[in-house]
CSV table of C-alpha atoms and ligand atoms in Angstrom, one decimal:
chain,number,residue,atom,x,y,z
H,14,MET,CA,-99.5,90.4,96.4
H,15,LYS,CA,-100.7,89.1,93.1
H,16,PHE,CA,-102.6,91.5,90.8
H,17,LEU,CA,-104.8,90.8,87.8
H,18,ILE,CA,-104.7,93.8,85.5
H,19,LEU,CA,-107.8,93.4,83.4
H,20,ASN,CA,-108.6,95.5,80.3
H,21,GLY,CA,-111.7,95.4,78.2
H,22,PRO,CA,-112.6,96.3,74.6
H,23,ASN,CA,-110.4,98.5,72.4
H,24,LEU,CA,-107.7,98.9,75.0
H,25,ASN,CA,-105.4,96.6,73.0
H,26,LEU,CA,-105.2,99.6,70.6
H,27,LEU,CA,-103.7,102.0,73.2
H,28,GLY,CA,-101.2,104.2,71.6
H,29,SER,CA,-102.9,104.4,68.3
H,30,ARG,CA,-106.4,104.8,69.5
H,31,GLU,CA,-107.4,108.4,70.0
H,32,PRO,CA,-104.0,109.4,71.5
H,33,GLY,CA,-105.4,112.8,72.4
H,34,VAL,CA,-107.7,111.0,74.9
H,35,TYR,CA,-105.8,107.9,75.9
H,36,GLY,CA,-102.1,109.0,75.4
H,37,PRO,CA,-99.2,107.7,73.4
H,38,GLU,CA,-98.3,104.6,75.3
H,39,SER,CA,-99.2,101.2,73.8
H,40,TYR,CA,-101.0,98.3,75.6
H,41,GLU,CA,-97.7,96.4,75.8
H,42,GLY,CA,-96.1,99.5,77.4
H,43,LEU,CA,-99.0,99.6,80.0
H,44,CYS,CA,-98.3,96.0,80.8
H,45,ARG,CA,-94.6,96.6,81.2
H,46,ARG,CA,-95.3,99.6,83.4
H,47,VAL,CA,-97.7,97.7,85.8
H,48,ARG,CA,-95.4,94.7,86.0
H,49,ASP,CA,-92.4,96.9,86.8
H,50,PHE,CA,-94.5,98.8,89.4
H,51,ALA,CA,-95.6,95.5,91.0
H,52,ALA,CA,-92.0,94.1,91.1
H,53,ALA,CA,-90.7,97.3,92.6
H,54,HIS,CA,-93.1,96.7,95.5
H,55,GLY,CA,-92.4,93.0,95.9
H,56,ALA,CA,-95.7,92.1,94.1
H,57,SER,CA,-96.6,90.7,90.7
H,58,ALA,CA,-99.0,91.6,88.0
H,59,ASP,CA,-100.5,89.6,85.2
H,60,CYS,CA,-102.2,91.4,82.3
H,61,PHE,CA,-105.2,90.2,80.4
H,62,GLN,CA,-107.1,92.1,77.7
H,63,SER,CA,-110.2,91.0,75.7
H,64,ASN,CA,-112.7,92.6,73.4
H,65,ARG,CA,-115.2,90.0,74.5
H,66,GLU,CA,-117.5,90.3,77.5
H,67,GLY,CA,-117.5,86.5,78.1
H,68,ALA,CA,-113.7,86.2,78.2
H,69,LEU,CA,-113.6,89.0,80.8
H,70,ILE,CA,-116.2,87.2,82.9
H,71,ASP,CA,-114.2,84.0,82.7
H,72,ALA,CA,-111.1,85.9,83.7
H,73,ILE,CA,-112.9,87.3,86.8
H,74,HIS,CA,-114.1,83.9,87.8
H,75,ALA,CA,-110.7,82.4,87.3
H,76,ALA,CA,-109.2,85.1,89.6
H,77,ARG,CA,-110.7,83.3,92.6
H,78,GLY,CA,-107.9,81.8,94.7
H,79,THR,CA,-105.3,83.0,92.2
H,80,TYR,CA,-105.2,86.8,92.6
H,81,ASP,CA,-105.4,89.1,95.6
H,82,ALA,CA,-106.8,92.0,93.7
H,83,ILE,CA,-108.1,93.0,90.3
H,84,VAL,CA,-107.5,96.4,88.6
H,85,PHE,CA,-110.1,96.6,85.9
H,86,ASN,CA,-110.7,98.9,83.0
H,87,PRO,CA,-113.9,97.5,81.5
H,88,GLY,CA,-113.8,100.1,78.6
H,89,ALA,CA,-117.3,100.7,77.2
H,90,PHE,CA,-118.7,97.7,79.0
H,91,THR,CA,-118.5,99.9,82.1
H,92,HIS,CA,-121.5,101.7,80.9
H,93,TYR,CA,-123.9,98.8,80.3
H,94,SER,CA,-122.6,95.4,81.3
H,95,TYR,CA,-124.7,94.0,84.1
H,96,ALA,CA,-123.0,90.6,83.4
H,97,LEU,CA,-119.6,92.1,84.4
H,98,LEU,CA,-121.3,93.7,87.4
H,99,ASP,CA,-122.6,90.3,88.5
H,100,ALA,CA,-119.3,88.6,87.8
H,101,LEU,CA,-117.5,91.1,90.1
H,102,LYS,CA,-120.1,90.6,92.8
H,103,ALA,CA,-119.9,86.8,92.4
H,104,VAL,CA,-116.2,86.6,93.4
H,105,ASP,CA,-114.5,87.6,96.6
H,106,VAL,CA,-111.5,89.2,94.9
H,107,PRO,CA,-111.5,93.0,95.5
H,108,CYS,CA,-111.5,95.2,92.4
H,109,ILE,CA,-110.7,98.8,91.7
H,110,GLU,CA,-112.2,100.3,88.4
H,111,VAL,CA,-109.8,102.4,86.4
H,112,HIS,CA,-110.5,104.8,83.5
H,113,ILE,CA,-107.6,106.4,81.7
H,114,SER,CA,-109.7,109.4,80.6
H,115,ASN,CA,-111.9,111.6,82.8
H,116,VAL,CA,-115.2,110.1,81.8
H,117,HIS,CA,-117.1,112.9,83.5
H,118,GLN,CA,-115.6,115.4,81.0
H,119,ARG,CA,-116.9,113.3,78.1
H,120,GLU,CA,-120.2,112.3,76.6
H,121,GLU,CA,-123.1,111.8,79.0
H,122,PHE,CA,-123.3,108.0,78.4
H,123,ARG,CA,-119.8,107.7,79.9
H,124,HIS,CA,-120.8,109.3,83.2
H,125,LYS,CA,-122.6,106.2,84.4
H,126,SER,CA,-120.7,103.1,85.5
H,127,VAL,CA,-122.8,100.0,86.2
H,128,THR,CA,-119.7,98.1,87.3
H,129,ALA,CA,-118.4,100.5,89.9
H,130,PRO,CA,-120.9,99.5,92.6
H,131,ALA,CA,-119.1,96.1,92.8
H,132,CYS,CA,-115.7,97.7,93.2
H,133,VAL,CA,-113.8,99.1,96.2
H,134,GLY,CA,-113.5,102.4,94.3
H,135,GLN,CA,-113.1,104.0,91.0
H,136,ILE,CA,-110.2,106.1,89.5
H,137,CYS,CA,-110.6,108.1,86.4
H,138,GLY,CA,-108.7,110.8,84.5
H,139,LEU,CA,-105.2,110.1,85.8
H,140,GLY,CA,-104.0,108.4,82.6
H,141,LEU,CA,-102.0,105.2,82.9
H,142,TYR,CA,-101.0,106.3,86.4
H,143,GLY,CA,-104.5,105.3,87.5
H,144,TYR,CA,-103.5,101.6,87.3
H,145,GLU,CA,-100.5,102.2,89.6
H,146,ALA,CA,-102.6,104.3,92.0
H,147,ALA,CA,-105.1,101.4,92.3
H,148,MET,CA,-102.3,98.9,92.9
H,149,GLY,CA,-100.7,101.3,95.4
H,150,TYR,CA,-104.0,101.4,97.4
H,151,PHE,CA,-104.1,97.6,97.7
H,152,LEU,CA,-100.4,97.5,98.6
H,153,ALA,CA,-100.9,100.1,101.3
H,154,ARG,CA,-104.0,98.3,102.6
H,155,GLU,CA,-102.0,95.1,103.0
H,156,GLU,CA,-99.0,96.6,104.7
H,157,PRO,CA,-98.2,94.8,107.9
H,158,GLY,CA,-99.1,97.1,110.8
H,159,GLY,CA,-101.8,98.4,108.5
H,160,LYS,CA,-102.2,101.9,107.3
H,161,THR,CA,-105.7,103.2,108.1
H,162,LEU,CA,-107.2,104.0,104.7
A,230,DQA,C1,-112.3,104.1,79.2
A,230,DQA,C2,-113.5,105.1,79.1
A,230,DQA,C3,-114.7,104.4,78.4
A,230,DQA,O1,-115.8,105.2,78.3
A,230,DQA,C4,-114.3,104.0,77.0
A,230,DQA,O2,-115.4,103.3,76.4
A,230,DQA,C5,-113.1,103.2,77.0
A,230,DQA,C6,-111.9,103.6,77.8
A,230,DQA,C7,-111.1,104.9,79.8
A,230,DQA,O3,-110.1,104.2,80.1
A,230,DQA,O4,-111.1,106.1,79.8
A,230,DQA,O5,-112.9,102.2,76.2
A,230,DQA,O6,-112.6,103.1,80.0
């Protein structure tokens, strides 16, 4: 299974950005972690991060025929990007939305996700483990013999 791990604005600053909210691990550390997790499960993971909406849209389009699943943290775009919603709806690659923090314990504007309706599901508040949980779901879903999920 090939995963695209997609991260939106400001997530390149993981580790130094509000560590009390997002933890001490760097973006590079996150990428190592998801690549190791994928490899340990006979899969692979490519990481892409951008602070630009258009670059994220391009990455979603390019995922067609290349990746089996997307794990996506759209950052603040989550809360208002109808263009990312449309991009996710336009491709047939399943996506799980991940948030490192528990957005429901934070400001009101973070409670709404406009992108989640185009996703299989949403994980929030589990820290970086949320990325692995999302990958684990897709791996379990693909298991020969098929777990019922
Ligand atoms: C975030 C939550 C968003 O509200 C915020 O804008 C982010 C990160 C998270 O991972 O918890 O940039 O997506």
